[in-house]
Amino acid sequence: MTPAGTVIIGAGQGGLQLAASLRQAGHSGPVTLVGAEDGLPYQRPPLSKAFLLDGRAEALILRPAAFFASKDITYLPGHRAEAIDRAARTVTLHHAGGRRVLPYDHLVLATGSRNLVPPLPGADTALGLRSMVDARALRARLADARRVAVIGAGFIGLEFAAVARGLGLEVAVIEAAPRPMVRTLSAPMAATLADWHRAQGSVLHLGRAAAEVDRGVVLEDGRHIPADLVVIAAGVRPRTELAEAAGLEVADGIRVDGRLLTRDPAISAFGDCASVPSARTGRHLRLESVQAATDQARLIAARIAGGAPADYAALPWFWSDQGACKLQIAGHAGPGAEDRVLAPGTVARIDEHGLAAIETLNNPRTHMAARRHLSSPPDGDGALLDRIIAA
Amino acid sequence: MIRVTFTAPDGQATTIEAEDGQSVMQAAVAHDIDGIVGECGGAMMCATCHCYVDAAWTARTGGPSPDEAEMLEGAAAEVDDRSRLSCQIRLGPGLYGLVVHLPEEQM
């Protein structure tokens, strides 16, 4: 019987990396990459930065069409996975021409995440920013917008705000939490970034929830922030419906073990949609980053190709470009970490396991030193912190 | 099209035709050159597209910017005076025939 091979649901950067890594690892079995969007897989991070300015979609394409033929990878764009039959080992896909049932030996869920749209009156008149389609629509609207309001001061919201302000637009950012990037960033670094945005002329409404979208944004205290373009960047939710309906365990992401397997040994999950045990703390963690998605893809590829890789333990790292601010984060700190400012623009985050993360602003040297150290601490954390302070 | 040759650590050379305006990293990734990762997509955040510009070409590519040099300090393989992040080398007619050497490891 012909093997059904590996079927990857989700053709984002992680799904594509997995397909590419399988071939690089010498795997010769059938590989099928299924993407809900049309077109070739592309990079998402530039959608909130360079693409809004230059509109060069072709620069974001990760591999040309010829790649799939030359690597014998079946790519199915415009195909949405509807259901998994775990007993039969098949997945049902919906596409413009109808339905298709695809058998698998191993199924990998790389379904990513979707934008969270808060249930505000008028929210349907606002734009989101997640896909190329979203980014094109936003870029078109930016051309004749004068005043923009952004709901949400996370990575995407602030990156967009920096671009819009750089284009000379009036920018207001509305954030329910008392500081920007509250889930990912230390308080001192968040304050530094907030000051930078204010210095550029953006107005930040912190600790103010949006209540309605109506020719701008109405705040919960009744104030109206006028805008001719409203962008909602209020966080994301993992796409877990498929896994849930198939009876897999889901808790803020599809639960997997250290080898990125679900409880069904024929199904893996990784990237934005997956909740992975942290090698450092043992707690499950869902990471929204290209680095985690591509690193995890390489581990799954090695496993499917016949290797026996150790549990996933790569150091997470993150970045955000906001105008002249190049924010880099080595490591990941959960809630409750203690913040220690080491130098202007350099913050250490320390939890009960020790040094969890180093955040830097426009300081790639310290970022890279922190990444090396946190990946395999050669000595106590104190020595690294002392070196950074002395630098 | 700009011709670029990538030489692997074992000496095996792969020549590709890149597009004018692409970075060396983008061209390598688009042609699935094993040895260039480019994880951050060219944002100069990851140092996984390190390459050694062939000595005959270093004058034409120029050296790294200060930020690039700082990122290179974190590259996995040894860094020398030919080292660049390939995402920061923009291809144009002046670089037709460029030869770059790939490091042993990127991460």
CSV table of C-alpha atoms in Angstrom, one decimal:
chain,number,residue,atom,x,y,z
A,1,MET,CA,0.0,0.0,0.0
A,2,THR,CA,1.2,3.5,-0.8
A,3,PRO,CA,2.0,5.4,2.4
A,4,ALA,CA,-0.3,8.3,3.2
A,5,GLY,CA,2.6,10.3,4.5
A,6,THR,CA,2.7,13.5,6.5
A,7,VAL,CA,-0.1,16.0,6.2
A,8,ILE,CA,0.5,19.5,7.6
A,9,ILE,CA,-2.5,21.6,8.3
A,10,GLY,CA,-1.5,25.3,8.1
A,11,ALA,CA,0.9,26.8,5.6
A,12,GLY,CA,2.2,29.7,7.7
A,13,GLN,CA,5.9,30.1,8.3
A,14,GLY,CA,5.9,27.1,10.7
A,15,GLY,CA,4.0,24.7,8.4
A,16,LEU,CA,6.3,25.6,5.5
A,17,GLN,CA,9.4,25.2,7.6
A,18,LEU,CA,8.3,21.7,8.6
A,19,ALA,CA,7.8,20.7,5.0
A,20,ALA,CA,11.2,22.1,4.0
A,21,SER,CA,12.9,20.6,7.1
A,22,LEU,CA,11.5,17.1,6.4
A,23,ARG,CA,13.2,17.1,3.0
A,24,GLN,CA,16.4,18.6,4.4
A,25,ALA,CA,16.4,15.8,7.0
A,26,GLY,CA,16.3,13.3,4.2
A,27,HIS,CA,12.7,12.2,4.6
A,28,SER,CA,11.4,10.8,1.4
A,29,GLY,CA,7.7,9.9,2.2
A,30,PRO,CA,4.8,11.9,0.9
A,31,VAL,CA,4.4,15.4,2.3
A,32,THR,CA,1.2,17.5,1.9
A,33,LEU,CA,1.0,21.1,3.0
A,34,VAL,CA,-2.5,22.5,3.4
A,35,GLY,CA,-3.2,26.2,3.6
A,36,ALA,CA,-6.5,28.0,4.1
A,37,GLU,CA,-5.3,31.1,2.3
A,38,ASP,CA,-4.7,31.4,-1.4
A,39,GLY,CA,-1.2,32.0,-2.8
A,40,LEU,CA,2.2,31.0,-1.6
A,41,PRO,CA,3.3,30.9,2.0
A,42,TYR,CA,4.6,34.2,3.2
A,43,GLN,CA,6.1,35.9,6.2
A,44,ARG,CA,3.8,37.7,8.6
A,45,PRO,CA,6.0,39.9,10.8
A,46,PRO,CA,6.6,42.5,8.0
A,47,LEU,CA,2.9,43.0,7.5
A,48,SER,CA,2.8,45.4,10.4
A,49,LYS,CA,6.0,47.2,9.4
A,50,ALA,CA,7.8,47.2,6.0
A,51,PHE,CA,4.9,46.0,4.0
A,52,LEU,CA,2.6,48.9,5.1
A,53,LEU,CA,5.2,51.3,3.7
A,54,ASP,CA,6.5,49.5,0.6
A,55,GLY,CA,3.6,47.2,-0.3
A,56,ARG,CA,6.1,44.7,-1.7
A,57,ALA,CA,4.1,41.4,-1.3
A,58,GLU,CA,6.6,39.5,-3.4
A,59,ALA,CA,9.4,40.2,-0.9
A,60,LEU,CA,7.4,38.3,1.7
A,61,ILE,CA,7.0,35.0,-0.2
A,62,LEU,CA,9.0,32.3,1.6
A,63,ARG,CA,9.6,29.9,-1.3
A,64,PRO,CA,8.8,30.2,-5.0
A,65,ALA,CA,6.2,27.8,-6.5
A,66,ALA,CA,9.0,25.8,-8.1
A,67,PHE,CA,10.2,24.8,-4.6
A,68,PHE,CA,7.2,22.5,-4.0
A,69,ALA,CA,7.7,20.6,-7.3
A,70,SER,CA,11.4,20.3,-6.8
A,71,LYS,CA,11.0,18.9,-3.3
A,72,ASP,CA,8.1,16.7,-4.2
A,73,ILE,CA,5.8,18.5,-1.7
A,74,THR,CA,2.1,18.7,-2.5
A,75,TYR,CA,0.9,22.2,-1.7
A,76,LEU,CA,-2.8,22.8,-1.4
A,77,PRO,CA,-3.6,26.5,-1.0
A,78,GLY,CA,-7.2,27.6,-0.5
A,79,HIS,CA,-8.0,24.4,1.4
A,80,ARG,CA,-9.6,24.6,4.9
A,81,ALA,CA,-9.5,21.6,7.2
A,82,GLU,CA,-12.9,20.8,8.5
A,83,ALA,CA,-12.6,17.6,10.4
A,84,ILE,CA,-10.2,14.9,11.6
A,85,ASP,CA,-11.3,11.3,11.7
A,86,ARG,CA,-8.6,9.9,14.1
A,87,ALA,CA,-9.8,6.3,13.8
A,88,ALA,CA,-9.6,6.3,10.0
A,89,ARG,CA,-6.6,8.6,10.0
A,90,THR,CA,-8.1,11.1,7.5
A,91,VAL,CA,-8.7,14.8,7.4
A,92,THR,CA,-11.6,16.4,5.5
A,93,LEU,CA,-10.7,19.5,3.5
A,94,HIS,CA,-13.1,22.1,2.1
A,95,HIS,CA,-12.1,24.0,-1.0
A,96,ALA,CA,-13.7,26.1,-3.7
A,97,GLY,CA,-14.4,23.0,-5.8
A,98,GLY,CA,-15.9,21.0,-3.0
A,99,ARG,CA,-14.6,18.5,-0.4
A,100,ARG,CA,-11.7,16.2,-0.3
A,101,VAL,CA,-10.7,13.5,2.2
A,102,LEU,CA,-7.0,13.1,2.7
A,103,PRO,CA,-5.5,10.1,4.5
A,104,TYR,CA,-2.4,10.6,6.7
A,105,ASP,CA,0.1,8.5,8.6
A,106,HIS,CA,1.1,11.5,10.6
A,107,LEU,CA,-0.9,14.7,11.0
A,108,VAL,CA,0.6,17.9,12.1
A,109,LEU,CA,-1.5,20.8,13.3
A,110,ALA,CA,0.1,24.2,12.5
A,111,THR,CA,-3.2,26.1,12.5
A,112,GLY,CA,-1.9,29.3,14.1
A,113,SER,CA,-4.1,31.8,15.7
A,114,ARG,CA,-6.8,34.3,14.8
A,115,ASN,CA,-7.3,37.9,15.9
A,116,LEU,CA,-9.4,38.4,18.9
A,117,VAL,CA,-12.2,40.9,18.1
A,118,PRO,CA,-13.8,42.3,21.2
A,119,PRO,CA,-17.6,42.3,21.1
A,120,LEU,CA,-17.9,46.1,20.7
A,121,PRO,CA,-20.7,47.7,18.8
A,122,GLY,CA,-19.3,48.8,15.4
A,123,ALA,CA,-16.3,46.5,15.7
A,124,ASP,CA,-17.2,45.2,12.2
A,125,THR,CA,-16.3,48.6,10.7
A,126,ALA,CA,-12.7,48.4,12.1
A,127,LEU,CA,-9.8,46.6,10.4
A,128,GLY,CA,-7.6,43.8,11.8
A,129,LEU,CA,-4.1,43.0,10.8
A,130,ARG,CA,-3.1,39.3,10.6
A,131,SER,CA,-3.1,38.2,6.9
A,132,MET,CA,-1.9,39.6,3.7
A,133,VAL,CA,-5.5,40.4,2.7
A,134,ASP,CA,-5.8,42.4,6.0
A,135,ALA,CA,-2.6,44.2,5.3
A,136,ARG,CA,-3.5,45.1,1.8
A,137,ALA,CA,-6.8,46.5,2.9
A,138,LEU,CA,-5.1,48.5,5.7
A,139,ARG,CA,-2.5,49.9,3.3
A,140,ALA,CA,-5.2,51.0,0.9
A,141,ARG,CA,-7.0,52.8,3.7
A,142,LEU,CA,-3.9,54.4,5.1
A,143,ALA,CA,-3.4,56.2,1.8
A,144,ASP,CA,-6.3,58.6,2.6
A,145,ALA,CA,-6.7,58.4,6.3
A,146,ARG,CA,-5.8,61.4,8.4
A,147,ARG,CA,-6.6,60.2,11.9
A,148,VAL,CA,-6.2,56.6,13.1
A,149,ALA,CA,-7.2,54.9,16.4
A,150,VAL,CA,-5.6,51.7,17.4
A,151,ILE,CA,-7.4,49.4,20.0
A,152,GLY,CA,-4.7,47.4,21.8
A,153,ALA,CA,-1.1,48.3,22.7
A,154,GLY,CA,0.5,45.0,22.1
A,155,PHE,CA,3.3,44.3,19.5
A,156,ILE,CA,1.1,44.7,16.5
A,157,GLY,CA,-0.8,47.7,17.7
A,158,LEU,CA,2.3,49.6,18.6
A,159,GLU,CA,4.2,48.6,15.4
A,160,PHE,CA,1.2,49.8,13.4
A,161,ALA,CA,1.0,53.0,15.4
A,162,ALA,CA,4.7,53.8,14.8
A,163,VAL,CA,4.2,53.3,11.0
A,164,ALA,CA,1.1,55.5,10.9
A,165,ARG,CA,2.7,58.2,12.9
A,166,GLY,CA,5.8,58.0,10.7
A,167,LEU,CA,3.5,58.7,7.8
A,168,GLY,CA,2.3,61.9,9.5
A,169,LEU,CA,-1.1,60.7,10.6
A,170,GLU,CA,-2.7,61.6,13.9
A,171,VAL,CA,-2.5,58.5,16.1
A,172,ALA,CA,-4.4,57.5,19.2
A,173,VAL,CA,-3.7,54.1,20.9
A,174,ILE,CA,-6.4,52.8,23.3
A,175,GLU,CA,-5.4,50.1,25.8
A,176,ALA,CA,-7.5,48.7,28.7
A,177,ALA,CA,-4.4,47.7,30.7
A,178,PRO,CA,-2.5,50.4,32.5
A,179,ARG,CA,0.6,49.9,30.3
A,180,PRO,CA,1.5,48.7,26.8
A,181,MET,CA,2.5,45.1,26.1
A,182,VAL,CA,1.4,44.1,29.5
A,183,ARG,CA,1.5,40.3,28.9
A,184,THR,CA,4.9,40.3,27.4
A,185,LEU,CA,7.0,43.1,28.7
A,186,SER,CA,8.4,44.4,32.0
A,187,ALA,CA,6.9,47.6,33.4
A,188,PRO,CA,10.1,49.7,33.0
A,189,MET,CA,10.5,48.7,29.4
A,190,ALA,CA,6.8,49.3,28.7
A,191,ALA,CA,7.2,52.8,30.2
A,192,THR,CA,10.2,53.5,28.0
A,193,LEU,CA,8.3,52.5,24.9
A,194,ALA,CA,5.3,54.5,25.9
A,195,ASP,CA,7.4,57.6,26.3
A,196,TRP,CA,8.9,57.1,22.9
A,197,HIS,CA,5.5,56.9,21.2
A,198,ARG,CA,4.4,60.0,23.1
A,199,ALA,CA,7.5,61.9,22.0
A,200,GLN,CA,6.6,61.0,18.4
A,201,GLY,CA,3.2,62.7,18.9
A,202,SER,CA,1.0,59.6,19.4
A,203,VAL,CA,-1.6,59.9,22.1
A,204,LEU,CA,-1.8,56.9,24.4
A,205,HIS,CA,-5.0,56.3,26.3
A,206,LEU,CA,-3.9,53.7,28.9
A,207,GLY,CA,-6.1,52.0,31.4
A,208,ARG,CA,-9.1,52.9,29.2
A,209,ALA,CA,-11.2,50.2,27.6
A,210,ALA,CA,-12.9,50.9,24.3
A,211,ALA,CA,-16.7,50.7,24.5
A,212,GLU,CA,-17.7,51.3,20.9
A,213,VAL,CA,-16.4,51.9,17.4
A,214,ASP,CA,-18.2,54.8,15.8
A,215,ARG,CA,-16.3,57.3,13.5
A,216,GLY,CA,-13.5,56.6,15.9
A,217,VAL,CA,-13.6,55.0,19.3
A,218,VAL,CA,-15.8,55.7,22.3
A,219,LEU,CA,-14.1,55.0,25.5
A,220,GLU,CA,-15.8,53.4,28.5
A,221,ASP,CA,-15.9,56.8,30.2
A,222,GLY,CA,-17.9,58.2,27.3
A,223,ARG,CA,-15.0,60.2,25.7
A,224,HIS,CA,-15.0,60.0,21.9
A,225,ILE,CA,-11.7,59.7,20.1
A,226,PRO,CA,-12.4,60.7,16.5
A,227,ALA,CA,-10.7,58.7,13.7
A,228,ASP,CA,-11.4,57.9,10.1
A,229,LEU,CA,-9.6,54.5,10.5
A,230,VAL,CA,-9.9,52.2,13.4
A,231,VAL,CA,-7.6,49.2,13.8
A,232,ILE,CA,-8.2,46.5,16.3
A,233,ALA,CA,-5.1,44.7,17.6
A,234,ALA,CA,-6.4,43.3,20.8
A,235,GLY,CA,-4.5,40.0,20.9
A,236,VAL,CA,-5.1,36.6,19.4
A,237,ARG,CA,-6.7,33.2,20.1
A,238,PRO,CA,-5.2,29.9,19.1
A,239,ARG,CA,-7.1,28.1,16.3
A,240,THR,CA,-8.0,24.9,18.2
A,241,GLU,CA,-11.5,24.0,17.0
A,242,LEU,CA,-10.3,21.2,14.7
A,243,ALA,CA,-8.3,19.6,17.5
A,244,GLU,CA,-11.1,20.1,20.0
A,245,ALA,CA,-13.7,18.5,17.8
A,246,ALA,CA,-11.3,15.5,17.3
A,247,GLY,CA,-11.2,15.0,21.0
A,248,LEU,CA,-7.6,16.2,21.6
A,249,GLU,CA,-6.8,18.1,24.8
A,250,VAL,CA,-7.0,21.9,24.5
A,251,ALA,CA,-6.2,24.4,27.2
A,252,ASP,CA,-5.1,27.8,25.7
A,253,GLY,CA,-3.7,25.8,22.8
A,254,ILE,CA,-3.5,22.2,21.7
A,255,ARG,CA,-1.6,20.4,24.6
A,256,VAL,CA,1.5,18.6,23.5
A,257,ASP,CA,4.3,16.8,25.3
A,258,GLY,CA,8.0,17.8,25.1
A,259,ARG,CA,8.3,16.0,21.7
A,260,LEU,CA,5.3,18.1,20.4
A,261,LEU,CA,3.0,15.1,20.2
A,262,THR,CA,-0.6,15.3,21.3
A,263,ARG,CA,-2.0,12.3,23.2
A,264,ASP,CA,-2.7,10.7,19.8
A,265,PRO,CA,0.7,9.4,18.7
A,266,ALA,CA,-0.3,10.1,15.0
A,267,ILE,CA,-0.9,13.8,15.6
A,268,SER,CA,1.6,16.6,16.5
A,269,ALA,CA,0.9,20.3,17.0
A,270,PHE,CA,3.2,23.3,17.2
A,271,GLY,CA,3.5,27.1,16.8
A,272,ASP,CA,0.9,29.6,17.8
A,273,CYS,CA,-1.8,27.0,18.2
A,274,ALA,CA,0.1,24.7,20.6
A,275,SER,CA,0.7,24.7,24.3
A,276,VAL,CA,4.2,23.2,24.9
A,277,PRO,CA,5.8,22.3,28.2
A,278,SER,CA,8.6,24.8,29.0
A,279,ALA,CA,12.0,23.0,29.6
A,280,ARG,CA,12.8,25.7,32.1
A,281,THR,CA,9.7,25.8,34.3
A,282,GLY,CA,7.8,22.7,33.3
A,283,ARG,CA,4.7,24.8,32.9
A,284,HIS,CA,2.8,24.7,29.6
A,285,LEU,CA,3.4,27.8,27.4
A,286,ARG,CA,1.9,29.0,24.1
A,287,LEU,CA,4.4,31.1,22.2
A,288,GLU,CA,3.3,33.5,19.4
A,289,SER,CA,6.6,33.9,17.5
A,290,VAL,CA,8.2,32.9,14.3
A,291,GLN,CA,11.2,31.6,16.2
A,292,ALA,CA,9.2,29.1,18.2
A,293,ALA,CA,7.2,28.0,15.2
A,294,THR,CA,10.3,27.4,13.0
A,295,ASP,CA,12.4,25.8,15.9
A,296,GLN,CA,9.5,23.5,16.8
A,297,ALA,CA,9.0,22.6,13.1
A,298,ARG,CA,12.6,21.4,12.9
A,299,LEU,CA,12.2,19.2,15.9
A,300,ILE,CA,9.0,17.5,14.5
A,301,ALA,CA,10.8,17.1,11.1
A,302,ALA,CA,13.7,15.4,12.8
A,303,ARG,CA,11.3,13.1,14.7
A,304,ILE,CA,9.3,12.1,11.6
A,305,ALA,CA,12.5,11.6,9.6
A,306,GLY,CA,13.5,8.9,12.0
A,307,GLY,CA,15.6,10.8,14.5
A,308,ALA,CA,15.0,10.7,18.3
A,309,PRO,CA,15.4,14.4,19.2
A,310,ALA,CA,15.5,15.4,22.9
A,311,ASP,CA,12.5,17.3,24.3
A,312,TYR,CA,11.9,20.8,22.9
A,313,ALA,CA,14.1,23.1,24.9
A,314,ALA,CA,15.0,26.0,22.6
A,315,LEU,CA,15.2,29.4,24.2
A,316,PRO,CA,12.3,31.6,23.2
A,317,TRP,CA,13.2,35.0,21.8
A,318,PHE,CA,11.1,37.9,20.4
A,319,TRP,CA,11.5,41.2,18.6
A,320,SER,CA,9.5,44.2,17.7
A,321,ASP,CA,10.5,47.1,15.5
A,322,GLN,CA,8.7,50.3,16.4
A,323,GLY,CA,10.1,53.2,14.4
A,324,ALA,CA,13.6,53.8,15.7
A,325,CYS,CA,13.0,51.4,18.6
A,326,LYS,CA,14.4,47.9,18.1
A,327,LEU,CA,13.1,45.9,21.0
A,328,GLN,CA,14.6,42.4,21.6
A,329,ILE,CA,13.7,39.9,24.3
A,330,ALA,CA,15.8,36.9,25.1
A,331,GLY,CA,13.9,34.3,27.1
A,332,HIS,CA,10.3,34.4,28.4
A,333,ALA,CA,9.1,35.7,31.8
A,334,GLY,CA,5.7,34.6,33.1
A,335,PRO,CA,3.5,36.8,35.3
A,336,GLY,CA,5.0,37.7,38.6
A,337,ALA,CA,8.6,38.1,37.5
A,338,GLU,CA,10.6,40.7,39.3
A,339,ASP,CA,12.0,43.5,37.0
A,340,ARG,CA,15.5,44.8,37.5
A,341,VAL,CA,16.7,47.7,35.4
A,342,LEU,CA,20.4,47.0,34.6
A,343,ALA,CA,21.1,50.1,32.4
A,344,PRO,CA,18.9,52.5,30.4
A,345,GLY,CA,17.0,50.3,28.0
A,346,THR,CA,18.1,47.0,29.5
A,347,VAL,CA,15.9,45.1,31.9
A,348,ALA,CA,16.4,41.7,33.5
A,349,ARG,CA,13.3,39.7,34.5
A,350,ILE,CA,13.8,37.2,37.4
A,351,ASP,CA,11.4,34.6,38.6
A,352,GLU,CA,11.6,31.7,41.1
A,353,HIS,CA,13.8,29.7,38.8
A,354,GLY,CA,16.3,32.6,38.4
A,355,LEU,CA,17.0,34.8,35.4
A,356,ALA,CA,14.0,34.4,33.0
A,357,ALA,CA,14.6,37.0,30.3
A,358,ILE,CA,16.6,40.0,29.3
A,359,GLU,CA,14.9,42.9,27.4
A,360,THR,CA,17.0,45.3,25.4
A,361,LEU,CA,16.3,48.4,23.4
A,362,ASN,CA,18.6,49.2,20.5
A,363,ASN,CA,21.3,47.0,22.0
A,364,PRO,CA,21.9,43.9,19.8
A,365,ARG,CA,25.2,43.1,21.5
A,366,THR,CA,23.6,42.6,24.9
A,367,HIS,CA,20.7,40.8,23.4
A,368,MET,CA,23.0,38.2,21.7
A,369,ALA,CA,25.0,37.8,24.9
A,370,ALA,CA,21.8,37.2,26.8
A,371,ARG,CA,20.6,34.6,24.2
A,372,ARG,CA,23.9,32.7,24.5
A,373,HIS,CA,23.8,32.8,28.2
A,374,LEU,CA,20.2,31.8,28.6
A,375,SER,CA,20.6,29.0,26.1
A,376,SER,CA,23.3,27.3,28.2
A,377,PRO,CA,24.4,29.3,31.3
A,378,PRO,CA,28.1,28.7,31.6
A,379,ASP,CA,28.1,30.2,35.1
A,380,GLY,CA,25.7,31.8,37.5
A,381,ASP,CA,23.3,34.4,36.2
A,382,GLY,CA,24.9,37.0,38.4
A,383,ALA,CA,28.1,37.0,36.3
A,384,LEU,CA,26.1,37.9,33.1
A,385,LEU,CA,24.1,40.6,34.9
A,386,ASP,CA,27.4,42.1,36.3
A,387,ARG,CA,28.9,42.1,32.8
A,388,ILE,CA,25.9,43.9,31.4
A,389,ILE,CA,25.8,46.5,34.1
A,390,ALA,CA,29.6,47.1,33.6
A,391,ALA,CA,29.3,47.4,29.8
B,1,MET,CA,19.1,38.2,-12.7
B,2,ILE,CA,22.2,38.3,-10.6
B,3,ARG,CA,24.3,35.1,-10.4
B,4,VAL,CA,25.4,34.2,-6.9
B,5,THR,CA,27.5,31.1,-5.9
B,6,PHE,CA,27.2,29.6,-2.4
B,7,THR,CA,30.1,27.4,-1.3
B,8,ALA,CA,29.4,24.9,1.5
B,9,PRO,CA,32.0,24.1,4.1
B,10,ASP,CA,32.7,20.8,2.3
B,11,GLY,CA,33.6,22.8,-0.8
B,12,GLN,CA,30.4,22.0,-2.8
B,13,ALA,CA,29.3,25.0,-4.8
B,14,THR,CA,25.7,25.9,-5.8
B,15,THR,CA,25.1,28.7,-8.2
B,16,ILE,CA,21.7,30.4,-8.4
B,17,GLU,CA,20.1,33.2,-10.4
B,18,ALA,CA,18.8,35.8,-7.9
B,19,GLU,CA,16.6,38.8,-8.6
B,20,ASP,CA,17.9,42.3,-8.7
B,21,GLY,CA,17.1,44.0,-5.4
B,22,GLN,CA,16.8,40.7,-3.4
B,23,SER,CA,19.1,40.3,-0.4
B,24,VAL,CA,21.6,37.5,-0.5
B,25,MET,CA,19.6,35.8,2.4
B,26,GLN,CA,16.3,36.1,0.5
B,27,ALA,CA,18.0,34.6,-2.6
B,28,ALA,CA,19.5,31.7,-0.6
B,29,VAL,CA,16.2,30.9,1.2
B,30,ALA,CA,14.2,31.1,-2.1
B,31,HIS,CA,16.6,28.5,-3.6
B,32,ASP,CA,16.6,26.3,-0.5
B,33,ILE,CA,20.3,26.7,0.1
B,34,ASP,CA,21.1,24.5,3.1
B,35,GLY,CA,23.2,26.7,5.5
B,36,ILE,CA,21.3,30.0,5.4
B,37,VAL,CA,18.4,30.0,7.8
B,38,GLY,CA,17.3,33.7,7.9
B,39,GLU,CA,14.8,33.0,10.6
B,40,CYS,CA,13.8,36.6,11.3
B,41,GLY,CA,13.1,37.3,7.6
B,42,GLY,CA,15.8,40.0,7.2
B,43,ALA,CA,15.0,42.2,10.2
B,44,MET,CA,18.5,41.8,11.6
B,45,MET,CA,17.3,40.1,14.7
B,46,CYS,CA,18.5,36.5,14.5
B,47,ALA,CA,22.0,36.2,13.1
B,48,THR,CA,21.1,32.9,11.4
B,49,CYS,CA,22.1,34.1,7.9
B,50,HIS,CA,25.8,34.6,8.6
B,51,CYS,CA,28.0,34.2,5.6
B,52,TYR,CA,31.7,34.8,4.6
B,53,VAL,CA,32.0,37.0,1.5
B,54,ASP,CA,34.7,35.7,-0.8
B,55,ALA,CA,37.8,37.7,-0.4
B,56,ALA,CA,37.6,38.8,-4.0
B,57,TRP,CA,34.2,40.5,-3.3
B,58,THR,CA,34.6,42.1,0.1
B,59,ALA,CA,35.5,45.5,-1.4
B,60,ARG,CA,32.3,45.5,-3.4
B,61,THR,CA,29.9,44.3,-0.7
B,62,GLY,CA,31.5,46.5,2.0
B,63,GLY,CA,31.6,45.6,5.7
B,64,PRO,CA,28.9,45.3,8.3
B,65,SER,CA,27.1,48.2,9.8
B,66,PRO,CA,27.6,48.8,13.6
B,67,ASP,CA,24.3,47.0,14.5
B,68,GLU,CA,25.1,44.2,12.1
B,69,ALA,CA,28.5,43.8,13.7
B,70,GLU,CA,26.9,43.5,17.1
B,71,MET,CA,24.5,40.8,15.9
B,72,LEU,CA,27.4,38.9,14.3
B,73,GLU,CA,29.0,38.7,17.8
B,74,GLY,CA,26.2,36.2,18.5
B,75,ALA,CA,26.6,34.1,15.4
B,76,ALA,CA,27.0,30.4,15.9
B,77,ALA,CA,30.1,29.9,13.7
B,78,GLU,CA,33.4,31.8,13.9
B,79,VAL,CA,33.3,35.4,12.7
B,80,ASP,CA,36.1,36.9,10.7
B,81,ASP,CA,36.6,40.1,8.7
B,82,ARG,CA,34.7,38.5,5.7
B,83,SER,CA,31.7,37.9,7.9
B,84,ARG,CA,28.3,39.5,7.0
B,85,LEU,CA,24.7,38.9,7.7
B,86,SER,CA,23.5,37.9,4.2
B,87,CYS,CA,20.2,39.7,4.8
B,88,GLN,CA,22.1,43.0,4.8
B,89,ILE,CA,23.8,42.5,1.3
B,90,ARG,CA,21.5,43.8,-1.4
B,91,LEU,CA,22.0,42.3,-4.8
B,92,GLY,CA,22.5,44.5,-7.9
B,93,PRO,CA,24.4,44.4,-11.2
B,94,GLY,CA,27.6,45.4,-9.3
B,95,LEU,CA,27.5,42.1,-7.5
B,96,TYR,CA,26.9,39.8,-10.6
B,97,GLY,CA,28.9,36.6,-9.9
B,98,LEU,CA,29.2,37.2,-6.2
B,99,VAL,CA,30.7,34.2,-4.3
B,100,VAL,CA,29.9,33.7,-0.6
B,101,HIS,CA,31.0,30.9,1.7
B,102,LEU,CA,28.6,29.2,4.2
B,103,PRO,CA,29.5,28.7,7.8
B,104,GLU,CA,29.5,25.3,9.6
B,105,GLU,CA,26.5,26.2,11.6
B,106,GLN,CA,23.9,28.9,12.1
B,107,MET,CA,22.3,28.2,15.4
